[in-house]
CSV table of N, CA, C and O and ligand atoms in Angstrom, one decimal:
chain,number,residue,atom,x,y,z
A,209,MET,N,20.4,-11.6,-13.2
A,209,MET,CA,19.0,-11.5,-13.5
A,209,MET,C,18.3,-10.4,-12.6
A,209,MET,O,18.6,-10.4,-11.4
A,210,VAL,N,17.5,-9.6,-13.2
A,210,VAL,CA,16.7,-8.6,-12.5
A,210,VAL,C,15.3,-8.9,-12.5
A,210,VAL,O,14.8,-9.2,-13.6
A,211,PHE,N,14.6,-8.9,-11.4
A,211,PHE,CA,13.1,-9.0,-11.5
A,211,PHE,C,12.5,-8.1,-10.5
A,211,PHE,O,13.1,-7.7,-9.5
A,212,TRP,N,11.3,-7.7,-10.8
A,212,TRP,CA,10.6,-6.7,-10.0
A,212,TRP,C,9.3,-7.4,-9.4
A,212,TRP,O,8.7,-8.1,-10.0
A,213,VAL,N,9.0,-7.0,-8.2
A,213,VAL,CA,7.8,-7.3,-7.5
A,213,VAL,C,7.0,-6.1,-7.3
A,213,VAL,O,7.5,-5.1,-6.7
A,214,PHE,N,5.7,-6.1,-7.7
A,214,PHE,CA,4.9,-4.9,-7.6
A,214,PHE,C,3.7,-5.2,-6.7
A,214,PHE,O,3.2,-6.3,-6.7
A,215,ALA,N,3.2,-4.2,-6.0
A,215,ALA,CA,1.9,-4.2,-5.5
A,215,ALA,C,1.1,-3.3,-6.4
A,215,ALA,O,1.5,-2.2,-6.7
A,216,VAL,N,-0.1,-3.7,-6.8
A,216,VAL,CA,-0.9,-2.9,-7.7
A,216,VAL,C,-2.1,-2.4,-6.8
A,216,VAL,O,-2.8,-3.1,-6.1
A,217,PHE,N,-2.3,-1.0,-6.9
A,217,PHE,CA,-3.4,-0.4,-6.2
A,217,PHE,C,-4.4,0.2,-7.2
A,217,PHE,O,-4.0,0.9,-8.1
A,218,LYS,N,-5.6,0.0,-6.9
A,218,LYS,CA,-6.7,0.4,-7.8
A,218,LYS,C,-7.8,0.8,-7.0
A,218,LYS,O,-8.3,0.0,-6.2
A,219,TYR,N,-8.3,2.1,-7.0
A,219,TYR,CA,-9.4,2.5,-6.3
A,219,TYR,C,-10.1,3.7,-7.0
A,219,TYR,O,-9.4,4.4,-7.8
A,220,GLU,N,-11.4,3.8,-6.8
A,220,GLU,CA,-12.1,4.9,-7.6
A,220,GLU,C,-11.7,6.2,-7.1
A,220,GLU,O,-11.5,6.5,-5.9
A,221,PRO,N,-11.4,7.1,-8.1
A,221,PRO,CA,-11.2,8.5,-7.7
A,221,PRO,C,-12.5,9.1,-7.1
A,221,PRO,O,-13.6,8.6,-7.3
A,222,PRO,N,-12.3,10.2,-6.3
A,222,PRO,CA,-13.5,10.7,-5.6
A,222,PRO,C,-14.5,11.3,-6.6
A,222,PRO,O,-14.1,11.8,-7.6
A,223,SER,N,-15.8,11.2,-6.3
A,223,SER,CA,-16.8,11.8,-7.1
A,223,SER,C,-18.0,12.1,-6.2
A,223,SER,O,-17.9,11.9,-5.0
A,224,ASP,N,-19.1,12.5,-6.8
A,224,ASP,CA,-20.3,12.7,-5.9
A,224,ASP,C,-20.7,11.6,-5.1
A,224,ASP,O,-21.2,11.7,-4.0
A,225,THR,N,-20.5,10.4,-5.6
A,225,THR,CA,-21.0,9.2,-4.9
A,225,THR,C,-19.8,8.3,-4.3
A,225,THR,O,-20.1,7.4,-3.5
A,226,ILE,N,-18.6,8.6,-4.7
A,226,ILE,CA,-17.5,7.9,-4.2
A,226,ILE,C,-16.7,8.7,-3.2
A,226,ILE,O,-16.2,9.8,-3.5
A,227,ARG,N,-16.5,8.2,-2.0
A,227,ARG,CA,-15.7,8.9,-1.0
A,227,ARG,C,-14.2,8.7,-1.3
A,227,ARG,O,-13.8,7.6,-1.8
A,228,PRO,N,-13.4,9.7,-1.1
A,228,PRO,CA,-12.0,9.6,-1.5
A,228,PRO,C,-11.2,8.6,-0.6
A,228,PRO,O,-11.5,8.3,0.5
A,229,HIS,N,-10.2,8.0,-1.3
A,229,HIS,CA,-9.3,7.1,-0.6
A,229,HIS,C,-7.9,7.4,-1.1
A,229,HIS,O,-7.7,8.2,-2.0
A,230,SER,N,-6.9,6.9,-0.4
A,230,SER,CA,-5.5,7.1,-0.7
A,230,SER,C,-4.7,6.0,-0.1
A,230,SER,O,-5.2,5.1,0.6
A,231,VAL,N,-3.4,5.9,-0.4
A,231,VAL,CA,-2.6,4.8,0.1
A,231,VAL,C,-1.4,5.4,0.8
A,231,VAL,O,-0.6,6.2,0.2
A,232,TYR,N,-1.2,4.9,2.0
A,232,TYR,CA,0.0,5.3,2.8
A,232,TYR,C,0.8,4.1,3.2
A,232,TYR,O,0.2,3.0,3.4
A,233,LEU,N,2.1,4.2,3.2
A,233,LEU,CA,3.0,3.2,3.6
A,233,LEU,C,3.6,3.4,5.0
A,233,LEU,O,4.2,4.5,5.2
A,234,PHE,N,3.4,2.5,5.9
A,234,PHE,CA,3.9,2.7,7.3
A,234,PHE,C,5.3,2.3,7.4
A,234,PHE,O,5.8,1.5,6.6
A,235,GLN,N,6.0,3.0,8.3
A,235,GLN,CA,7.4,2.7,8.6
A,235,GLN,C,7.6,1.5,9.5
A,235,GLN,O,8.7,0.9,9.6
A,236,ASP,N,6.6,1.2,10.3
A,236,ASP,CA,6.8,0.1,11.2
A,236,ASP,C,5.4,-0.6,11.5
A,236,ASP,O,4.4,0.0,11.4
A,237,PHE,N,5.5,-1.8,12.0
A,237,PHE,CA,4.3,-2.6,12.3
A,237,PHE,C,3.4,-2.0,13.4
A,237,PHE,O,2.2,-2.1,13.3
A,238,GLN,N,4.1,-1.5,14.4
A,238,GLN,CA,3.3,-0.9,15.5
A,238,GLN,C,2.4,0.3,15.0
A,238,GLN,O,1.2,0.3,15.4
A,239,SER,N,2.9,1.1,14.2
A,239,SER,CA,2.1,2.2,13.7
A,239,SER,C,1.0,1.7,12.8
A,239,SER,O,-0.1,2.2,12.9
A,240,PHE,N,1.2,0.6,12.1
A,240,PHE,CA,0.2,-0.1,11.3
A,240,PHE,C,-0.9,-0.6,12.2
A,240,PHE,O,-2.1,-0.4,12.0
A,241,LEU,N,-0.5,-1.2,13.3
A,241,LEU,CA,-1.5,-1.8,14.2
A,241,LEU,C,-2.4,-0.7,14.8
A,241,LEU,O,-3.6,-0.8,15.0
A,242,ASN,N,-1.8,0.5,15.1
A,242,ASN,CA,-2.5,1.6,15.7
A,242,ASN,C,-3.1,2.5,14.7
A,242,ASN,O,-3.7,3.5,15.1
A,243,CYS,N,-2.9,2.3,13.5
A,243,CYS,CA,-3.3,3.2,12.4
A,243,CYS,C,-2.8,4.6,12.7
A,243,CYS,O,-3.5,5.6,12.6
A,244,ASP,N,-1.6,4.7,13.2
A,244,ASP,CA,-0.9,5.9,13.5
A,244,ASP,C,-0.2,6.4,12.2
A,244,ASP,O,0.8,5.8,11.8
A,245,LEU,N,-0.8,7.4,11.6
A,245,LEU,CA,-0.3,7.9,10.3
A,245,LEU,C,0.9,8.8,10.4
A,245,LEU,O,1.4,9.3,9.4
A,246,SER,N,1.4,9.1,11.6
A,246,SER,CA,2.4,10.1,11.8
A,246,SER,C,3.8,9.6,11.2
A,246,SER,O,4.6,10.5,10.8
A,247,ARG,N,4.0,8.3,11.1
A,247,ARG,CA,5.2,7.9,10.5
A,247,ARG,C,4.9,7.1,9.2
A,247,ARG,O,5.2,5.9,9.1
A,248,THR,N,4.3,7.7,8.3
A,248,THR,CA,3.9,7.1,7.0
A,248,THR,C,4.4,8.0,5.9
A,248,THR,O,4.8,9.1,6.0
A,249,ARG,N,4.3,7.4,4.7
A,249,ARG,CA,4.7,8.1,3.5
A,249,ARG,C,3.5,7.8,2.5
A,249,ARG,O,3.1,6.7,2.3
A,250,MET,N,3.0,8.9,1.9
A,250,MET,CA,1.9,8.7,1.0
A,250,MET,C,2.5,8.2,-0.3
A,250,MET,O,3.4,8.7,-0.9
A,251,VAL,N,1.9,7.1,-0.8
A,251,VAL,CA,2.4,6.5,-2.1
A,251,VAL,C,1.3,6.7,-3.1
A,251,VAL,O,1.6,6.5,-4.3
A,252,GLY,N,0.1,7.0,-2.8
A,252,GLY,CA,-0.9,7.2,-3.8
A,252,GLY,C,-1.9,8.2,-3.2
A,252,GLY,O,-2.5,8.1,-2.2
A,253,ASN,N,-2.1,9.3,-4.0
A,253,ASN,CA,-3.0,10.3,-3.5
A,253,ASN,C,-4.5,9.9,-4.0
A,253,ASN,O,-4.7,8.8,-4.4
A,254,GLN,N,-5.4,10.8,-3.8
A,254,GLN,CA,-6.8,10.4,-3.9
A,254,GLN,C,-7.2,10.1,-5.4
A,254,GLN,O,-8.1,9.3,-5.6
A,255,THR,N,-6.5,10.6,-6.3
A,255,THR,CA,-6.8,10.3,-7.7
A,255,THR,C,-5.9,9.3,-8.4
A,255,THR,O,-6.2,8.8,-9.4
A,256,ARG,N,-4.9,8.9,-7.7
A,256,ARG,CA,-3.8,8.0,-8.3
A,256,ARG,C,-4.4,6.6,-8.6
A,256,ARG,O,-3.9,5.9,-9.5
A,257,GLY,N,-5.3,6.2,-7.8
A,257,GLY,CA,-5.8,4.8,-8.0
A,257,GLY,C,-6.8,4.6,-9.1
A,257,GLY,O,-7.3,3.5,-9.4
A,258,GLY,N,-7.1,5.7,-9.8
A,258,GLY,CA,-8.1,5.6,-10.9
A,258,GLY,C,-7.6,4.9,-12.1
A,258,GLY,O,-6.4,4.6,-12.2
A,259,GLY,N,-8.5,4.6,-13.0
A,259,GLY,CA,-8.1,3.9,-14.3
A,259,GLY,C,-7.5,2.5,-14.0
A,259,GLY,O,-8.2,1.8,-13.3
A,260,ASP,N,-6.3,2.3,-14.5
A,260,ASP,CA,-5.7,1.0,-14.2
A,260,ASP,C,-5.0,1.0,-12.9
A,260,ASP,O,-4.2,0.1,-12.6
A,261,GLY,N,-5.1,2.1,-12.1
A,261,GLY,CA,-4.4,2.1,-10.8
A,261,GLY,C,-2.9,2.4,-11.0
A,261,GLY,O,-2.5,3.0,-12.0
A,262,PHE,N,-2.1,2.0,-10.0
A,262,PHE,CA,-0.7,2.2,-10.1
A,262,PHE,C,0.1,1.1,-9.5
A,262,PHE,O,-0.5,0.3,-8.7
A,263,GLU,N,1.3,1.0,-9.8
A,263,GLU,CA,2.1,-0.1,-9.3
A,263,GLU,C,3.1,0.5,-8.3
A,263,GLU,O,3.7,1.6,-8.5
A,264,PHE,N,3.3,-0.2,-7.2
A,264,PHE,CA,4.3,0.2,-6.2
A,264,PHE,C,5.3,-0.9,-6.2
A,264,PHE,O,5.0,-2.0,-5.9
A,265,VAL,N,6.6,-0.5,-6.4
A,265,VAL,CA,7.7,-1.5,-6.4
A,265,VAL,C,8.1,-1.9,-5.0
A,265,VAL,O,8.3,-1.1,-4.2
A,266,LEU,N,8.0,-3.2,-4.8
A,266,LEU,CA,8.5,-3.8,-3.5
A,266,LEU,C,9.9,-4.1,-3.6
A,266,LEU,O,10.3,-5.1,-4.3
A,267,GLN,N,10.8,-3.4,-3.0
A,267,GLN,CA,12.2,-3.5,-3.3
A,267,GLN,C,12.9,-4.5,-2.4
A,267,GLN,O,14.1,-4.9,-2.7
A,268,ARG,N,12.2,-5.0,-1.4
A,268,ARG,CA,12.9,-5.9,-0.4
A,268,ARG,C,12.0,-7.0,0.0
A,268,ARG,O,10.8,-6.9,-0.1
A,269,TRP,N,12.6,-8.1,0.4
A,269,TRP,CA,11.8,-9.2,0.9
A,269,TRP,C,11.4,-9.1,2.3
A,269,TRP,O,11.9,-9.8,3.2
A,270,TRP,N,10.6,-8.0,2.6
A,270,TRP,CA,10.1,-7.9,3.9
A,270,TRP,C,8.7,-7.4,3.9
A,270,TRP,O,8.3,-6.9,2.8
A,271,PRO,N,8.0,-7.4,4.9
A,271,PRO,CA,6.6,-7.0,4.9
A,271,PRO,C,6.4,-5.5,4.7
A,271,PRO,O,7.2,-4.7,5.3
A,272,TYR,N,5.5,-5.2,3.9
A,272,TYR,CA,5.1,-3.8,3.7
A,272,TYR,C,3.7,-3.6,4.3
A,272,TYR,O,2.8,-4.5,4.1
A,273,TYR,N,3.5,-2.5,5.0
A,273,TYR,CA,2.2,-2.2,5.6
A,273,TYR,C,1.6,-1.0,5.0
A,273,TYR,O,2.1,0.1,5.1
A,274,PHE,N,0.4,-1.2,4.5
A,274,PHE,CA,-0.3,-0.1,3.8
A,274,PHE,C,-1.7,0.2,4.4
A,274,PHE,O,-2.3,-0.8,5.0
A,275,ALA,N,-2.1,1.4,4.3
A,275,ALA,CA,-3.5,1.7,4.7
A,275,ALA,C,-4.0,2.9,3.9
A,275,ALA,O,-3.2,3.7,3.4
A,276,CYS,N,-5.3,3.1,3.9
A,276,CYS,CA,-5.9,4.3,3.4
A,276,CYS,C,-5.6,5.4,4.5
A,276,CYS,O,-5.7,5.1,5.7
A,277,GLY,N,-5.3,6.6,4.1
A,277,GLY,CA,-4.9,7.6,5.0
A,277,GLY,C,-6.0,8.7,5.2
A,277,GLY,O,-5.8,9.7,5.9
A,278,GLU,N,-7.2,8.4,4.7
A,278,GLU,CA,-8.2,9.4,4.8
A,278,GLU,C,-8.8,9.6,6.2
A,278,GLU,O,-8.8,8.6,7.0
A,279,HIS,N,-9.3,10.8,6.5
A,279,HIS,CA,-9.8,11.1,7.8
A,279,HIS,C,-8.9,10.7,9.0
A,279,HIS,O,-9.3,10.1,9.9
A,280,ASN,N,-7.7,11.0,8.8
A,280,ASN,CA,-6.7,10.8,9.8
A,280,ASN,C,-6.7,9.4,10.3
A,280,ASN,O,-6.5,9.1,11.5
A,281,GLY,N,-6.9,8.4,9.4
A,281,GLY,CA,-6.7,7.0,9.8
A,281,GLY,C,-8.1,6.3,10.1
A,281,GLY,O,-8.1,5.2,10.4
A,282,LEU,N,-9.2,7.0,9.9
A,282,LEU,CA,-10.5,6.4,10.2
A,282,LEU,C,-10.7,5.2,9.3
A,282,LEU,O,-11.2,4.2,9.7
A,283,HIS,N,-10.4,5.3,8.0
A,283,HIS,CA,-10.7,4.2,7.1
A,283,HIS,C,-9.7,3.0,7.5
A,283,HIS,O,-10.1,1.9,7.2
A,284,CYS,N,-8.6,3.4,8.0
A,284,CYS,CA,-7.7,2.3,8.5
A,284,CYS,C,-8.3,1.7,9.7
A,284,CYS,O,-8.3,0.4,9.8
A,285,LYS,N,-8.7,2.5,10.6
A,285,LYS,CA,-9.2,2.0,11.9
A,285,LYS,C,-10.4,1.1,11.8
A,285,LYS,O,-10.6,0.2,12.6
A,286,ASP,N,-11.3,1.4,10.8
A,286,ASP,CA,-12.5,0.6,10.7
A,286,ASP,C,-12.2,-0.8,10.3
A,286,ASP,O,-13.1,-1.6,10.2
A,287,GLY,N,-10.9,-1.0,10.0
A,287,GLY,CA,-10.5,-2.4,9.8
A,287,GLY,C,-10.5,-2.9,8.4
A,287,GLY,O,-10.0,-3.9,8.1
A,288,LEU,N,-11.1,-2.1,7.5
A,288,LEU,CA,-11.3,-2.6,6.2
A,288,LEU,C,-10.2,-2.1,5.2
A,288,LEU,O,-9.9,-2.8,4.2
A,289,MET,N,-9.6,-1.0,5.5
A,289,MET,CA,-8.7,-0.4,4.5
A,289,MET,C,-7.3,-0.4,5.0
A,289,MET,O,-6.6,0.7,4.9
A,290,ARG,N,-6.8,-1.5,5.5
A,290,ARG,CA,-5.4,-1.6,5.7
A,290,ARG,C,-5.0,-3.1,5.5
A,290,ARG,O,-5.8,-4.0,5.7
A,291,PHE,N,-3.8,-3.3,5.0
A,291,PHE,CA,-3.4,-4.6,4.8
A,291,PHE,C,-1.9,-4.7,4.7
A,291,PHE,O,-1.2,-3.8,4.2
A,292,PRO,N,-1.3,-5.9,5.0
A,292,PRO,CA,0.1,-6.1,4.8
A,292,PRO,C,0.4,-6.7,3.5
A,292,PRO,O,-0.5,-7.4,3.0
A,293,VAL,N,1.5,-6.5,3.0
A,293,VAL,CA,2.0,-7.2,1.7
A,293,VAL,C,3.3,-7.9,2.0
A,293,VAL,O,4.2,-7.3,2.6
A,294,PHE,N,3.3,-9.2,1.8
A,294,PHE,CA,4.5,-10.0,2.0
A,294,PHE,C,5.0,-10.5,0.7
A,294,PHE,O,4.5,-11.4,0.1
A,295,PRO,N,6.1,-9.9,0.2
A,295,PRO,CA,6.7,-10.3,-1.1
A,295,PRO,C,7.2,-11.8,-0.9
A,295,PRO,O,7.8,-12.0,0.2
A,296,MET,N,6.9,-12.6,-1.8
A,296,MET,CA,7.3,-14.0,-1.6
A,296,MET,C,8.0,-14.5,-2.9
A,296,MET,O,7.5,-14.3,-4.0
A,297,PHE,N,9.1,-15.2,-2.6
A,297,PHE,CA,9.8,-15.8,-3.7
A,297,PHE,C,9.2,-17.2,-3.9
A,297,PHE,O,9.2,-18.1,-3.0
A,298,ARG,N,8.6,-17.4,-5.1
A,298,ARG,CA,7.9,-18.7,-5.4
A,298,ARG,C,8.7,-19.6,-6.2
A,298,ARG,O,8.2,-20.6,-6.7
A,299,GLY,N,10.0,-19.3,-6.4
A,299,GLY,CA,10.8,-20.2,-7.2
A,299,GLY,C,10.9,-19.8,-8.7
A,299,GLY,O,10.1,-18.9,-9.1
A,300,TRP,N,11.7,-20.5,-9.4
A,300,TRP,CA,11.9,-20.1,-10.8
A,300,TRP,C,10.9,-20.9,-11.6
A,300,TRP,O,10.6,-22.1,-11.4
A,301,HIS,N,10.3,-20.2,-12.6
A,301,HIS,CA,9.4,-20.9,-13.5
A,301,HIS,C,9.9,-20.8,-14.9
A,301,HIS,O,10.3,-19.7,-15.3
A,302,TYR,N,10.0,-21.9,-15.6
A,302,TYR,CA,10.5,-21.9,-17.0
A,302,TYR,C,9.4,-22.3,-17.9
A,302,TYR,O,8.4,-22.9,-17.6
B,119,NAG,C1,-2.0,12.9,-7.6
B,119,NAG,O1,-1.0,12.1,-8.1
B,119,NAG,C2,-1.0,12.2,-9.6
B,119,NAG,C3,0.0,11.2,-10.1
B,119,NAG,O2,1.2,11.2,-9.4
B,119,NAG,C4,-0.6,13.7,-10.0
B,119,NAG,O3,-0.6,13.8,-11.4
B,119,NAG,C5,-1.7,14.6,-9.4
B,119,NAG,O4,-1.3,15.9,-9.7
B,119,NAG,C6,-1.8,14.4,-7.9
B,119,NAG,N1,-2.9,15.2,-7.4
B,119,NAG,C7,-2.8,16.0,-6.3
B,119,NAG,C8,-4.1,16.7,-5.9
B,119,NAG,O5,-1.8,16.1,-5.7
B,120,CU,CU1,-10.3,5.1,2.4
């Protein structure tokens, strides 16, 4: 049996009134804590979150750490735009 776990990201694309956002995936928890973007991978650029957003496949049962990468981590540092994702196995449902 194959099953997929996704994180779904949805954010407004930039406009006159909306400041841009983006999604970066950290390689380690320490970088996440410090909002250190030097060891990250962009998974969603500024326009990618528009419409229905996009899905990011979580391939392993371990924590994923995401943050907005704008202004060199400022949105991350202000505490609002970073979050961990813990894929959880909730059992089989029939
Ligand atoms: C952002 O990502 C989308 C979807 O992957 C792509 O079509 C678009 O060209 C990208 N925009 C920029 C500015 O890189
Ligand atoms: Cu942001």
